[in-house]
XYZ file of C-alpha atoms in Angstrom:
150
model
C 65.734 101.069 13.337
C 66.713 104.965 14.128
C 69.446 105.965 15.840
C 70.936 104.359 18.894
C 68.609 103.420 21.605
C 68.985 105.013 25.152
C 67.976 103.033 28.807
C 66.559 104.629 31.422
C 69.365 104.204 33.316
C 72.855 105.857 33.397
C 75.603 103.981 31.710
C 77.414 101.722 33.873
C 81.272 101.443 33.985
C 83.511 103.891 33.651
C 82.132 105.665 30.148
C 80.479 108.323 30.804
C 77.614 109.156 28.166
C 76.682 112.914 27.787
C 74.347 111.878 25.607
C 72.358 109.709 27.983
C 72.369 113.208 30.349
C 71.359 115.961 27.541
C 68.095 113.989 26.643
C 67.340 112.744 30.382
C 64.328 114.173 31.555
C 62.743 114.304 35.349
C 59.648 112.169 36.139
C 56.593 113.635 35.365
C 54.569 114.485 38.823
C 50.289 113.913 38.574
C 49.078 117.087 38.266
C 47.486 118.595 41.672
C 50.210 115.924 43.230
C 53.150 118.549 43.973
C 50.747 121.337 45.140
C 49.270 118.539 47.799
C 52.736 117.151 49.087
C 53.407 120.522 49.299
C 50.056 121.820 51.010
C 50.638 119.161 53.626
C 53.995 120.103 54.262
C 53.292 123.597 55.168
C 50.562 122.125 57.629
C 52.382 120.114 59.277
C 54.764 122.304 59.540
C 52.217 125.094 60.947
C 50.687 122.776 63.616
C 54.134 122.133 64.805
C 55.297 126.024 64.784
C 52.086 126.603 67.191
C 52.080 123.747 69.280
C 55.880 124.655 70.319
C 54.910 128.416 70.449
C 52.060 126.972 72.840
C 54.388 124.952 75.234
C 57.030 127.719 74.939
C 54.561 130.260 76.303
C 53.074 128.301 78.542
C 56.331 127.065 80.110
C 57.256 130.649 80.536
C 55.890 133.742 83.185
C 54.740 135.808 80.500
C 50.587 133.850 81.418
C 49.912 134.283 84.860
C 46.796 133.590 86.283
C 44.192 136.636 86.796
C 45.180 137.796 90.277
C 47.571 135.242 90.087
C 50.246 136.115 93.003
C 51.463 134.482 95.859
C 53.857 134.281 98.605
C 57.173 132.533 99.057
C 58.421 131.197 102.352
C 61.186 129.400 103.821
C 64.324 129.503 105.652
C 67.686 130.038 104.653
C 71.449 128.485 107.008
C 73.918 130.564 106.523
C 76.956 130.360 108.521
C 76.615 134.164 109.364
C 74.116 136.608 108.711
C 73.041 138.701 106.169
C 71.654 136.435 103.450
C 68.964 137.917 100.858
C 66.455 136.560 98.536
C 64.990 137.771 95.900
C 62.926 136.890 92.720
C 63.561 138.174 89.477
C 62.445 140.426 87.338
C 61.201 142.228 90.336
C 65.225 142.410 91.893
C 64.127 143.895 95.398
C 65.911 141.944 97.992
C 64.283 140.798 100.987
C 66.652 140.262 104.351
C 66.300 137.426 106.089
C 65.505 137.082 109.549
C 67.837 136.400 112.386
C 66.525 132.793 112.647
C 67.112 132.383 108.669
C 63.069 132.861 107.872
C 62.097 134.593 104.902
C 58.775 135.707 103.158
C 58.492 137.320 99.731
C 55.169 138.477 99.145
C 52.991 139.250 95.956
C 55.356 136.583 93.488
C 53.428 135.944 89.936
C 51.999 132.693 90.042
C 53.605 129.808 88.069
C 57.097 128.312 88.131
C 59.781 131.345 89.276
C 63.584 131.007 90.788
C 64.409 132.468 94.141
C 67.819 133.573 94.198
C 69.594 133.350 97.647
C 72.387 136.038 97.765
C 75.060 135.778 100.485
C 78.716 136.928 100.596
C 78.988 138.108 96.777
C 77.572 134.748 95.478
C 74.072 132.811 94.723
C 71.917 129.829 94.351
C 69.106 129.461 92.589
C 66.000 127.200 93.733
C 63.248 126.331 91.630
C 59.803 126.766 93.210
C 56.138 126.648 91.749
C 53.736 129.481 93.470
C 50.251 128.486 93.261
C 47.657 131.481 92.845
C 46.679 133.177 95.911
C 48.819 130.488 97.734
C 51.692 130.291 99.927
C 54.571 127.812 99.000
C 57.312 126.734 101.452
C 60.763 126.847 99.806
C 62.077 124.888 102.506
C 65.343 125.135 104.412
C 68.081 126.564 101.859
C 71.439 125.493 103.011
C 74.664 127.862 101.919
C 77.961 127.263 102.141
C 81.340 129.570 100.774
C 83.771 127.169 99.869
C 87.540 127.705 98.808
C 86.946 126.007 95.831
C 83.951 126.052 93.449
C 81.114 123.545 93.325
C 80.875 120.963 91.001
């Protein structure tokens, strides 16, 4: 017999061994198997990367349709006049009408927020123009209240 024989596994109890640790050695990897894992990986990782850059840019204004403007209509309540909408990034404001009607013409196509302006605050309300379409925002109720909404 030569020498002392070592496990393959650490010592148990409360010895520690530093011999056991100076001769351990890592598990040898197939060749061509690290490169694969690793291959994979990076694919995986890729397809991810461009199907969230896909939803990302789809989600967002920066696609719109060829041609692809509309209209926005509806009608805003406002205890008083002098209520404006508008839709960004195009901030020109558009009065509304005695009777609380509205249009906003040429809007990109795709989802955009009208912003209701009316004594020094705002709402926002989701809409979804269709190309070369008109969509009806509906009847936009404001209210100034002494204390702010929840």
């Amino acid at each position: 017999m030569s020498g002392p024989q070592h496990s393959p596994q650490p010592p148990s109890g409360g010895s520690i061994d530093p011999e056991y640790y100076a001769k351990w050695k890592p598990p040898i990897i197939p060749p061509g198997q690290g490169r694969r894992v690793v291959r994979i990986a990076i694919a995986v990782l890729a397809v991810a990367l461009v199907v969230m850059g896909a939803v990302a840019l789809w989600r967002s204004n920066l696609i719109a349709l060829p041609g692809g403007r509309g209209d926005i209509v509806g009608r805003v309540v406002a205890p008083t006049g002098g209520a404006v909408v508008f839709v960004l990034p195009n901030p020109t404001e558009i009065p509304v009408a005695a009777d609380g009607s509205f249009t906003v013409p040429n809007v990109p196509s795709g989802r955009q927020m009208l912003y209701v302006a009316f004594s020094g605050m705002a709402w926002e309300v989701p809409v979804e123009v269709p190309n070369q379409g008109t969509v009806d925002a509906g009847v936009i109720t404001v209210e100034v209240t002494a204390e702010p909404a929840q």
